CSV table of C-alpha atoms and ligand atoms in Angstrom, one decimal:
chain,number,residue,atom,x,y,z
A,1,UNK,CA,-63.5,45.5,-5.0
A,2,UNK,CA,-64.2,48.9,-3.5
A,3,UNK,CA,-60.6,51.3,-2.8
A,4,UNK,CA,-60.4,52.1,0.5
A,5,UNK,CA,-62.9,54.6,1.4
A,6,UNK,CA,-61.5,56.1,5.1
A,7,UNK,CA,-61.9,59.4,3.4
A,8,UNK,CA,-65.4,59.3,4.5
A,9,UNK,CA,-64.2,59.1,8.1
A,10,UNK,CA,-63.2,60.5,11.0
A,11,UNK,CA,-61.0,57.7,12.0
A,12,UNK,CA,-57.1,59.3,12.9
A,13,UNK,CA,-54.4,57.4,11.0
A,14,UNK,CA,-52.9,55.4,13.9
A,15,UNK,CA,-56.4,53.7,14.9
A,16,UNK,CA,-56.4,50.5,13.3
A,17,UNK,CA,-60.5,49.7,13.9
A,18,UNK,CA,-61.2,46.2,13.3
A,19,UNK,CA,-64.4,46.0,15.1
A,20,UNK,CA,-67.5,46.6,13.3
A,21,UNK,CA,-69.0,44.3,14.6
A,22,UNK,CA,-69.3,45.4,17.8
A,23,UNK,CA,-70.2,49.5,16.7
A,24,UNK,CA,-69.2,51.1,13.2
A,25,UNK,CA,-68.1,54.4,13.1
A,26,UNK,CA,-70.6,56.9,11.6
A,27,UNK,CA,-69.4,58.2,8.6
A,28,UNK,CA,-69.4,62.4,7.8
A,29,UNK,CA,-72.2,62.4,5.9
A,30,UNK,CA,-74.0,60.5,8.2
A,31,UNK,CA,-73.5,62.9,11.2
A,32,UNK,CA,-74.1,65.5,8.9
A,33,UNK,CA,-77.5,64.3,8.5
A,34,UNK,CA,-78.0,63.8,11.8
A,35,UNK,CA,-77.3,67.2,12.9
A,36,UNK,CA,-79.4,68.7,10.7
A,37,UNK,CA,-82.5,66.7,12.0
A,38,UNK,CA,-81.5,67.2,15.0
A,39,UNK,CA,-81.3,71.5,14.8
A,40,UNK,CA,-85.0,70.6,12.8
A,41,UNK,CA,-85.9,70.8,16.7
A,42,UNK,CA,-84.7,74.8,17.1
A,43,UNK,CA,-87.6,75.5,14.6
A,44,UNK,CA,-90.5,73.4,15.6
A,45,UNK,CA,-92.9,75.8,13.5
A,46,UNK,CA,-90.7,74.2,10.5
A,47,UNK,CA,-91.5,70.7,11.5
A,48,UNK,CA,-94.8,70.3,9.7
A,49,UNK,CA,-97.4,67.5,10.2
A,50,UNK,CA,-96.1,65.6,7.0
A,51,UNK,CA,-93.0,65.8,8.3
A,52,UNK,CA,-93.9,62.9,10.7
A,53,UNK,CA,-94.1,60.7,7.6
A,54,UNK,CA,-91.7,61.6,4.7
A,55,UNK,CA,-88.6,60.8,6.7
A,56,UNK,CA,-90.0,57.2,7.8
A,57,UNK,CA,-91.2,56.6,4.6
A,58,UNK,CA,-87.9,57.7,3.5
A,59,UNK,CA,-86.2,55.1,5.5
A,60,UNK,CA,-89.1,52.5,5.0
A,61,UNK,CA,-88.4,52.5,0.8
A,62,UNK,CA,-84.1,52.8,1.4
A,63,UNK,CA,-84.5,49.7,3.7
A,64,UNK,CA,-86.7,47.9,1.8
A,65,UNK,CA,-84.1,48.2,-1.1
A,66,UNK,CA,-81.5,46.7,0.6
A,67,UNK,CA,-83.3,44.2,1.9
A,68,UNK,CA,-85.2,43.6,-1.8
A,69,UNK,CA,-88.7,43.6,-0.4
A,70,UNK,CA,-91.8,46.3,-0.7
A,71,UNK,CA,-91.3,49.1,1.7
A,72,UNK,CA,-94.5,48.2,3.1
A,73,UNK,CA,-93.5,45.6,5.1
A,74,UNK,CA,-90.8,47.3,6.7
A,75,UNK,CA,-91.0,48.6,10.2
A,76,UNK,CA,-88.8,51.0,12.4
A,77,UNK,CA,-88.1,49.8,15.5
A,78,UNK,CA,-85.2,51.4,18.0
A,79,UNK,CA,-83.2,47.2,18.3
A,80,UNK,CA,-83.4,44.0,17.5
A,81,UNK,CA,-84.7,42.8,20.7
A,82,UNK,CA,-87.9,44.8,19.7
A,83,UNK,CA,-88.5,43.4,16.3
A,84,UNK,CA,-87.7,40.1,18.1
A,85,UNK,CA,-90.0,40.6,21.1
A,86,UNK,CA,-92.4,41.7,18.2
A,87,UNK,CA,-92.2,38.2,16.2
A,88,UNK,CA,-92.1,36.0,19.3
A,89,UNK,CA,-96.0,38.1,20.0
A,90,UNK,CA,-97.2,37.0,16.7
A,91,UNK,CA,-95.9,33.8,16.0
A,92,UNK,CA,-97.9,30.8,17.1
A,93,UNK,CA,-96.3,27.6,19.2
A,94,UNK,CA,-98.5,25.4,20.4
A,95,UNK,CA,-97.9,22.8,24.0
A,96,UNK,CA,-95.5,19.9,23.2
A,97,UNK,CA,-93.9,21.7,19.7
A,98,UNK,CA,-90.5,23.5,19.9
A,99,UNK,CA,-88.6,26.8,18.9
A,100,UNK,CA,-85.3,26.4,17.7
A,101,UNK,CA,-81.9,28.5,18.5
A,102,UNK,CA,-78.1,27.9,17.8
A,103,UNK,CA,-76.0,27.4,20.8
A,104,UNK,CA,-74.7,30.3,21.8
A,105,UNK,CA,-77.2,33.0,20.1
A,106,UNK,CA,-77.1,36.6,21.5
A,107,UNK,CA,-79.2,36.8,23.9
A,108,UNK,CA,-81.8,39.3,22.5
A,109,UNK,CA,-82.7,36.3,19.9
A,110,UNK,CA,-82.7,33.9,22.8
A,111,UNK,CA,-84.6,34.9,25.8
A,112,UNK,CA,-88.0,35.9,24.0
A,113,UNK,CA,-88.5,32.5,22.7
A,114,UNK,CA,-87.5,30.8,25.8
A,115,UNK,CA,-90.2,33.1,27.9
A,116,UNK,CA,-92.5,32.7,24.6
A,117,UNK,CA,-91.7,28.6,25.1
A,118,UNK,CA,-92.2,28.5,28.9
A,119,UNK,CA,-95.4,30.7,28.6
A,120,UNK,CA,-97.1,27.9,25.9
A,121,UNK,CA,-95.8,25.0,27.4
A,122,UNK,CA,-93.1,24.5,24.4
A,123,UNK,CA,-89.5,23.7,24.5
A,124,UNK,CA,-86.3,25.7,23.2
A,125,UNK,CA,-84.2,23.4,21.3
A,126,UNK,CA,-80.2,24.5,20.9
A,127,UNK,CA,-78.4,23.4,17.7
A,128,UNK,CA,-75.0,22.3,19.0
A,129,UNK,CA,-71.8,23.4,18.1
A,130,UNK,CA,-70.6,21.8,15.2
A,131,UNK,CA,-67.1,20.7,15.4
A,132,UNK,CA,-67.1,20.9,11.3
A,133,UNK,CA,-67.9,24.1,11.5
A,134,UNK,CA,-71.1,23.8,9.3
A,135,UNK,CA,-73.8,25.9,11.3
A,136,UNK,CA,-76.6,24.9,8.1
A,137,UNK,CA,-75.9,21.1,8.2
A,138,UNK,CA,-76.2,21.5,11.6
A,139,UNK,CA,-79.8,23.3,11.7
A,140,UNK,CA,-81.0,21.3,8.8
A,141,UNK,CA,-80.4,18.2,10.8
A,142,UNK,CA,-82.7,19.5,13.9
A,143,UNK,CA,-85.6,20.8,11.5
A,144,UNK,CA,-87.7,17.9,12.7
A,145,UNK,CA,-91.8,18.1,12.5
A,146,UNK,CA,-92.6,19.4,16.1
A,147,UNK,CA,-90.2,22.9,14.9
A,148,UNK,CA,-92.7,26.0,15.4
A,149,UNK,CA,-90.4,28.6,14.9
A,150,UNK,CA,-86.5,29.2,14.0
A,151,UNK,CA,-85.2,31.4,15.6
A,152,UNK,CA,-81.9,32.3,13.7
A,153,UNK,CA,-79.3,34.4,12.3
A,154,UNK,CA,-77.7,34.3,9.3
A,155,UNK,CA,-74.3,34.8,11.0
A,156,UNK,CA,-73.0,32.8,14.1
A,157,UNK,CA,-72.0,35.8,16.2
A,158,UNK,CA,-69.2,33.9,18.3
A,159,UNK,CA,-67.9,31.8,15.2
A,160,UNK,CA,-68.4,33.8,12.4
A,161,UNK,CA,-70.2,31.0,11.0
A,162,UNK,CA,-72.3,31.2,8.2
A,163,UNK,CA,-76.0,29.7,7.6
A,164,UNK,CA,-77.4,29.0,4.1
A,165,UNK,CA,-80.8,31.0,4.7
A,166,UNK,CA,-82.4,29.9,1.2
A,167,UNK,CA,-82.0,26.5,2.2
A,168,UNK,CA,-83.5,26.7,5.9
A,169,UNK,CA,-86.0,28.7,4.1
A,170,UNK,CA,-87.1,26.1,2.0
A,171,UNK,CA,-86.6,23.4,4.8
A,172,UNK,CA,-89.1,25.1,7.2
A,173,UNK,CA,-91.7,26.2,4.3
A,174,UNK,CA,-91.8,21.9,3.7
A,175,UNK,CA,-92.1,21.5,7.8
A,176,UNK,CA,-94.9,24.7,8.4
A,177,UNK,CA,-92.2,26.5,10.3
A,178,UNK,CA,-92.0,29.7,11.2
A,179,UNK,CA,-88.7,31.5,10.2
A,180,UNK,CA,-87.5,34.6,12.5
A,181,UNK,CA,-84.3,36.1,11.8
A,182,UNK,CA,-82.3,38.5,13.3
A,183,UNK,CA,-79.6,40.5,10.6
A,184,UNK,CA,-78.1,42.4,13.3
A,185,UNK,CA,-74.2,40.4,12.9
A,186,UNK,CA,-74.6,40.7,8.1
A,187,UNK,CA,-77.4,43.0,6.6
A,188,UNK,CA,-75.3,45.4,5.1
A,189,UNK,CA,-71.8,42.7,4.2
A,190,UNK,CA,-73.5,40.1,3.1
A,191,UNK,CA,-76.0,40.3,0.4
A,192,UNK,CA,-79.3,39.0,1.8
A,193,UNK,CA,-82.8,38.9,-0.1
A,194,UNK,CA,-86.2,38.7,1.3
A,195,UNK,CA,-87.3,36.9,-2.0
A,196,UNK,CA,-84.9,34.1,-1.8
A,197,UNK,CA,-84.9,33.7,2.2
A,198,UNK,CA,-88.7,34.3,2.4
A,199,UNK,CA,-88.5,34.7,6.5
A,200,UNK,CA,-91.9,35.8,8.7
A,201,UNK,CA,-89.9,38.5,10.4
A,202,UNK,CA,-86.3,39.3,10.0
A,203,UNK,CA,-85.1,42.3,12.2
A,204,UNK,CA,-81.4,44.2,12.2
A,205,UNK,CA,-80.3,46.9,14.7
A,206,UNK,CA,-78.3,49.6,12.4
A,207,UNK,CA,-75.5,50.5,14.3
A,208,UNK,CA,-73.4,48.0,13.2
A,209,UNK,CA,-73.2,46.9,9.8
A,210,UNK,CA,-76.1,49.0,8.4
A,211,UNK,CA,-73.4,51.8,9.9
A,212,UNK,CA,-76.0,53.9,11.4
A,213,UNK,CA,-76.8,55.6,14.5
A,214,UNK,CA,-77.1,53.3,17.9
A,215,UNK,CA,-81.4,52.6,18.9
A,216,UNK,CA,-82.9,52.5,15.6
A,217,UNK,CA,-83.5,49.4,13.3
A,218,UNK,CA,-85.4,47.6,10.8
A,219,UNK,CA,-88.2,45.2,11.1
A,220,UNK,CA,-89.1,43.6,7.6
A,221,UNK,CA,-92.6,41.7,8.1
A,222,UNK,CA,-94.5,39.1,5.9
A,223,UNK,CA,-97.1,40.3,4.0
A,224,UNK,CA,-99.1,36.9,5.9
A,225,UNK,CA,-98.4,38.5,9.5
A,226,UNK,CA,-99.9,42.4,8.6
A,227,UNK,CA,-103.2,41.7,10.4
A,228,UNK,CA,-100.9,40.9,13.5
A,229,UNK,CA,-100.5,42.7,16.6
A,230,UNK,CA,-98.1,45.3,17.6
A,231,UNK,CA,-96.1,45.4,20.8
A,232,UNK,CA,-97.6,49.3,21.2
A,233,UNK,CA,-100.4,50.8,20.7
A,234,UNK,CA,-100.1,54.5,19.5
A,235,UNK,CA,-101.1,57.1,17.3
A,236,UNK,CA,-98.9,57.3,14.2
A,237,UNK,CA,-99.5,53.3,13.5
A,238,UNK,CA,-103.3,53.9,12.8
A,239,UNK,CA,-105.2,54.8,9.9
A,240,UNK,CA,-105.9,58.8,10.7
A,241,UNK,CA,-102.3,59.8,11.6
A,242,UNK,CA,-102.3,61.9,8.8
A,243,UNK,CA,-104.9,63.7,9.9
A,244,UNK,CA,-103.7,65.7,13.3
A,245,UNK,CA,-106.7,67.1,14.2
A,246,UNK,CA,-108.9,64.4,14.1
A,247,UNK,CA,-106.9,61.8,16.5
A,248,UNK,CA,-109.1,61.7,19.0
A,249,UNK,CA,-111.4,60.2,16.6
A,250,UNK,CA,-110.0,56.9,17.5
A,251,UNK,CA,-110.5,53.9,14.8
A,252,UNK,CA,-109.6,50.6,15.3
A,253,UNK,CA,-107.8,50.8,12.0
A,254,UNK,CA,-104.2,50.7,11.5
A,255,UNK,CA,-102.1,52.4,9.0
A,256,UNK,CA,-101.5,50.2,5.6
A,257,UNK,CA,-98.6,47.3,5.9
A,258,UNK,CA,-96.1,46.6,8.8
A,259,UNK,CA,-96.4,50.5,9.7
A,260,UNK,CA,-98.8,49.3,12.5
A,261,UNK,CA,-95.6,47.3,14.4
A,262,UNK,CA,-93.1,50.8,14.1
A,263,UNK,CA,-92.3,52.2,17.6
A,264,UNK,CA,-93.9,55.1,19.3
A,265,UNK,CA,-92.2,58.5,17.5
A,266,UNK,CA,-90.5,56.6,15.0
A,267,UNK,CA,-90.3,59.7,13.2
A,268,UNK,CA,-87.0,60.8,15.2
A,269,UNK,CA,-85.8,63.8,13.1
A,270,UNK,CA,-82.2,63.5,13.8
A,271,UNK,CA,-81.7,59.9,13.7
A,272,UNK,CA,-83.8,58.4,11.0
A,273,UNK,CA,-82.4,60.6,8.2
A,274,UNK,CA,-78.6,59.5,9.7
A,275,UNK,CA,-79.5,55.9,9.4
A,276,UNK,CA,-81.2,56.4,6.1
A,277,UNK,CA,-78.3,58.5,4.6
A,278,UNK,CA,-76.0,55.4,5.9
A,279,UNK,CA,-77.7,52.7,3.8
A,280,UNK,CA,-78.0,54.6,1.0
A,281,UNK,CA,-74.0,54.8,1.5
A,282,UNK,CA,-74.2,51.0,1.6
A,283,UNK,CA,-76.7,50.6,-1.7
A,284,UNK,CA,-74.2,53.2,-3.4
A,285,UNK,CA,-71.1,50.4,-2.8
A,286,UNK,CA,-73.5,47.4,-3.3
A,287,UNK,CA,-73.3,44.8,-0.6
A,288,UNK,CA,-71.9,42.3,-2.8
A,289,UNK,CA,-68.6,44.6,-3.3
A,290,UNK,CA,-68.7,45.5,-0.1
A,291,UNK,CA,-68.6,41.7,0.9
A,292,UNK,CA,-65.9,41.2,-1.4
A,293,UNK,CA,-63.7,43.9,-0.2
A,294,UNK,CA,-64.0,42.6,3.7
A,295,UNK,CA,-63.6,39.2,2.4
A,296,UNK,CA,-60.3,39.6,0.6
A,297,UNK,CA,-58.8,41.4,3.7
A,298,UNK,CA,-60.2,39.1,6.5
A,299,UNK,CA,-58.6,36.2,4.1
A,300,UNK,CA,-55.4,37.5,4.2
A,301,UNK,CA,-55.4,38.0,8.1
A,302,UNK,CA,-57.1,34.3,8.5
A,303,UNK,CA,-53.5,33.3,6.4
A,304,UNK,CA,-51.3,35.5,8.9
A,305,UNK,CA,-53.5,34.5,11.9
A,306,UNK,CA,-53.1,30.6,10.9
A,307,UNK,CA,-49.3,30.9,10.8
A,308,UNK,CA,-49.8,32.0,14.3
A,309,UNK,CA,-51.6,28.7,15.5
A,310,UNK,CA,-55.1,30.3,14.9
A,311,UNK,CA,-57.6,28.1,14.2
A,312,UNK,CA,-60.1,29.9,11.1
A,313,UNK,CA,-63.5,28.1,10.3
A,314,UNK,CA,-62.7,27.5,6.6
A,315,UNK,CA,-64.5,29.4,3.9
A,316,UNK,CA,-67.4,29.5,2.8
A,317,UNK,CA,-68.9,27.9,5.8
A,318,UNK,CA,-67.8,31.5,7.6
A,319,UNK,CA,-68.6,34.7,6.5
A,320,UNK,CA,-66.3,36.9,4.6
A,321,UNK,CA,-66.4,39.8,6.8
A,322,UNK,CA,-66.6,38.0,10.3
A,323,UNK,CA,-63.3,36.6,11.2
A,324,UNK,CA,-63.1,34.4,14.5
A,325,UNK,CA,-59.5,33.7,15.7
A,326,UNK,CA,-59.6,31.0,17.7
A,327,UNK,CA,-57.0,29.4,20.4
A,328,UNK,CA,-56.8,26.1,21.8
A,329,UNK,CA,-55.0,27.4,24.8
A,330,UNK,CA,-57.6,30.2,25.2
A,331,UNK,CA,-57.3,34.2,24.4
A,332,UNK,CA,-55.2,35.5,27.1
A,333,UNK,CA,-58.8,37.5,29.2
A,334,UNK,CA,-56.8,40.9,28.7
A,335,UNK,CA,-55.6,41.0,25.0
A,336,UNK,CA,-58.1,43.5,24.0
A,337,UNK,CA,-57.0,45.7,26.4
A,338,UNK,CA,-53.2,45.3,25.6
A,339,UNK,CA,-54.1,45.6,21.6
A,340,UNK,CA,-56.0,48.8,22.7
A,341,UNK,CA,-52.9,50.4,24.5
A,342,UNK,CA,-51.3,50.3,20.5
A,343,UNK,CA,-54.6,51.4,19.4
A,344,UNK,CA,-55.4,48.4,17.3
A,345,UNK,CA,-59.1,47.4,18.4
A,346,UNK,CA,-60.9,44.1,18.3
A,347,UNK,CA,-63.3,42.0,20.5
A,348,UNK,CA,-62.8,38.7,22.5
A,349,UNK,CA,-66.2,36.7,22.4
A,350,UNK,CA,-65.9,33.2,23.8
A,351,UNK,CA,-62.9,31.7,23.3
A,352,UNK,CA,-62.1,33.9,20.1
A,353,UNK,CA,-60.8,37.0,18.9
A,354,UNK,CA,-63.1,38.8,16.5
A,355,UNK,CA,-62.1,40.8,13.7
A,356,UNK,CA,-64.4,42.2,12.2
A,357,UNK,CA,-63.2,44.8,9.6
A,358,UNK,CA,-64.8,47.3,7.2
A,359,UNK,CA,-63.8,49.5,4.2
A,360,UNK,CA,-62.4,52.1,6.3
A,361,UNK,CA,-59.5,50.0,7.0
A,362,UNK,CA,-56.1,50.0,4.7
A,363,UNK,CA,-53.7,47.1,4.5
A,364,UNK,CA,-51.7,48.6,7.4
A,365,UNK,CA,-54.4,48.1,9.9
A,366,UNK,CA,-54.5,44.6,9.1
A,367,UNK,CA,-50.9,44.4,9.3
A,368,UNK,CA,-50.7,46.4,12.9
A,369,UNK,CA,-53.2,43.9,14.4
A,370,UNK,CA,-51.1,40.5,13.0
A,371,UNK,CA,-48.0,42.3,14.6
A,372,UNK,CA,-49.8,42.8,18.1
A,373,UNK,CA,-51.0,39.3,17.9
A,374,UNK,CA,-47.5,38.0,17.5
A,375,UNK,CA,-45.8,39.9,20.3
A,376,UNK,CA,-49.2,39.5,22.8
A,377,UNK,CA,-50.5,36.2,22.1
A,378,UNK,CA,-47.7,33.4,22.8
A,379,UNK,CA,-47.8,35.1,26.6
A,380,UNK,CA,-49.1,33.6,29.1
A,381,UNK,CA,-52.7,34.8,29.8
A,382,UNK,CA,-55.8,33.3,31.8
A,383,UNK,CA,-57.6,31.2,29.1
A,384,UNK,CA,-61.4,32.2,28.4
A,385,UNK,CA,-62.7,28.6,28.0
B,401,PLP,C1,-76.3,39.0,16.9
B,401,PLP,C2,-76.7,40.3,17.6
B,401,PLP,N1,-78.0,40.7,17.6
B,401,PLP,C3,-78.5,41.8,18.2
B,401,PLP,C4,-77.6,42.6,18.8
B,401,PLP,C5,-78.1,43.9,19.4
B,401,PLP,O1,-79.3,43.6,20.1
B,401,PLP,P1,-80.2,44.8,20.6
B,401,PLP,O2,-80.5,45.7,19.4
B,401,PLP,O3,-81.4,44.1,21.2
B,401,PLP,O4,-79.4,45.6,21.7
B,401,PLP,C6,-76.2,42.3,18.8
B,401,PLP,C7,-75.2,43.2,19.5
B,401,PLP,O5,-74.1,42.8,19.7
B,401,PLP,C8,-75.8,41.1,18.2
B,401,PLP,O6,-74.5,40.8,18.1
């Protein structure tokens, strides 16, 4: 297990963070690479043609590490909704089949498919939520013959619940299926591998658990959908880039891999190199570690939490480092704001509180947040649900 590495942070000793999930904190040496792309700007002169390329390329080969495929089917894109919007354009659904979704999915991996259902006469199908907790059971048992497309992630975002991607891999390859994922709520604390999982498109915004800056992200794309189509059209995707004085010389050829579905000025000097610097942070700690560490903490505060009348989804059908705390009686609507006052921060989502901690945090923070809930929670409070 990795100590704890605060050290690298600029969080003050009486914040008690606990909610990576909803925006990490960037680390020194991440804002330190920011700021020098970003003064890259005071000397344009500096910022030579090539330029425009190392840096994605950079960030194409660091993602593609972590996510254990060739960095030529990695895209940058500035969220998830892109890289979703940019799946649902190339993914086929004919009239009468259907795209599936888990109930509850964050709406930027829910409302493309619903428009991209409506606009092909298809239908959304919503896996339920399962009262045994087990999200993969749960998707396996509506993988039926008229499936398309899934439409998943590989962590509930309300639940913390977990879904066995290898095996809803294999399921839809037997079906013809489509698989579409979006990382944004594990790449980064839970190990995940293109080669095992074998999705079409799989897409994570970075400023969570990839702990990078906020509008960029990663797109990774199957080598089967390279030939597909782009939601832009601009220069740097195409085959000339590289050659600035020739643009105008316009091909209908695109640059080589899934560089043709990166945004317009991908090549943003001050926040690529911060959100490459941050993975190669994470590759340096090895997800698998870093899973581990969040695991063993969120364990203990699932213990604490239970003693407390917490209901936990039981492991492994959550993930380690996504704790849900949930409440018959509901969350009492203002606890986040009562936790913040002792600057102890978490998020309520549904009818849960979500803990979601990373390895910046020391036993104490876990401790601060268990006291909080046992003075806050046994008030009286307006119950979400
Ligand atoms: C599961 C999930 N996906 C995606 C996002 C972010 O989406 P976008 O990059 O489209 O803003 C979030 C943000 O909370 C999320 O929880």
């Amino acid at each position: 297990m990795l100590p704890c590495q605060r050290h690298l942070f600029d969080i003050p000793d009486d914040v008690a963070y606990l909610n990576c999930a909803y925006m990490s904190p960037l680390m020194k040496p991440v804002i330190e690479a920011g700021a020098t792309g970003f003064a890259r700007k005071a000397h344009p002169w500096e910022l030579t043609p090539e330029k425009f390329f190392t840096g994605a390329d950079e960030f194409r080969t660091t993602a593609a590490q972590l996510l254990d495929c060739p960095a030529d089917c990695v895209a940058i894109v500035p969220s998830a909704s892109y890289g979703i919007a940019t799946a649902a354009r190339n993914l086929p659904v004919r009239k009468g089949q259907t795209i599936l979704a888990l109930d509850e999915q964050f709406p930027s991996n829910y409302y493309p498919w619903q428009r991209l259902a409506e606009e092909n006469g298809a239908s959304l199908k919503i896996v339920p939520w399962p009262e045994d907790h087990d999200w993969t059971a749960a998707v396996l048992s509506h993988l039926t013959p008229d499936i398309a497309i899934a439409a998943l992630p590989n962590v509930q975002w309300t639940s913390g619940g977990r879904l066995d991607l290898v095996h809803i891999g294999e399921a839809c390859r037997r079906l013809g299926a489509a698989l579409a994922l979006d990382l944004t709520q594990s790449l980064g604390a839970l190990p995940f591998s293109v080669r095992d999982v074998q999705p079409d498109f799989a897409v994570a915004a970075n400023y969570k658990w990839l702990m990078g800056p906020y509008t960029t992200g990663l797109l990774y794309v199957a080598p089967k959908w390279h030939a597909g189509q782009p939601l832009e059209e601009n220069w740097i995707q195409r085959a000339n880039a590289r050659d600035f004085a020739s643009l105008i010389l316009y091909t209908p050829n695109y640059d080589e891999g899934a560089r043709r579905f990166d945004m317009g000025e991908r090549s943003n000097f001050a926040l690529l190199p911060a959100a490459t610097r941050a993975i190669k942070q994470l590759l340096e700690w090895d997800v698998a570690q870093i899973s581990l560490t969040i695991g063993a903490m969120n364990r203990q505060l699932a213990g604490a939490a239970a003693e407390l009348g917490f209901s936990v989804p039981p492991e492994p059908l959550r993930a380690p480092h996504y704790l849900c705390l949930r409440k018959k009686a509901g969350i009492p609507a203002e606890l986040p704001e009562t936790l913040a006052r002792q600057k102890v921060f978490v998020s309520v989502r549904g009818s849960s509180i979500r803990v979601t901690p990373h390895v910046y945090n020391s036993a104490a923070d876990a401790e601060r947040l268990i006291l909080c809930l046992r003075q806050s929670v046994p008030l009286a409070g307006s119950p979400v649900k």
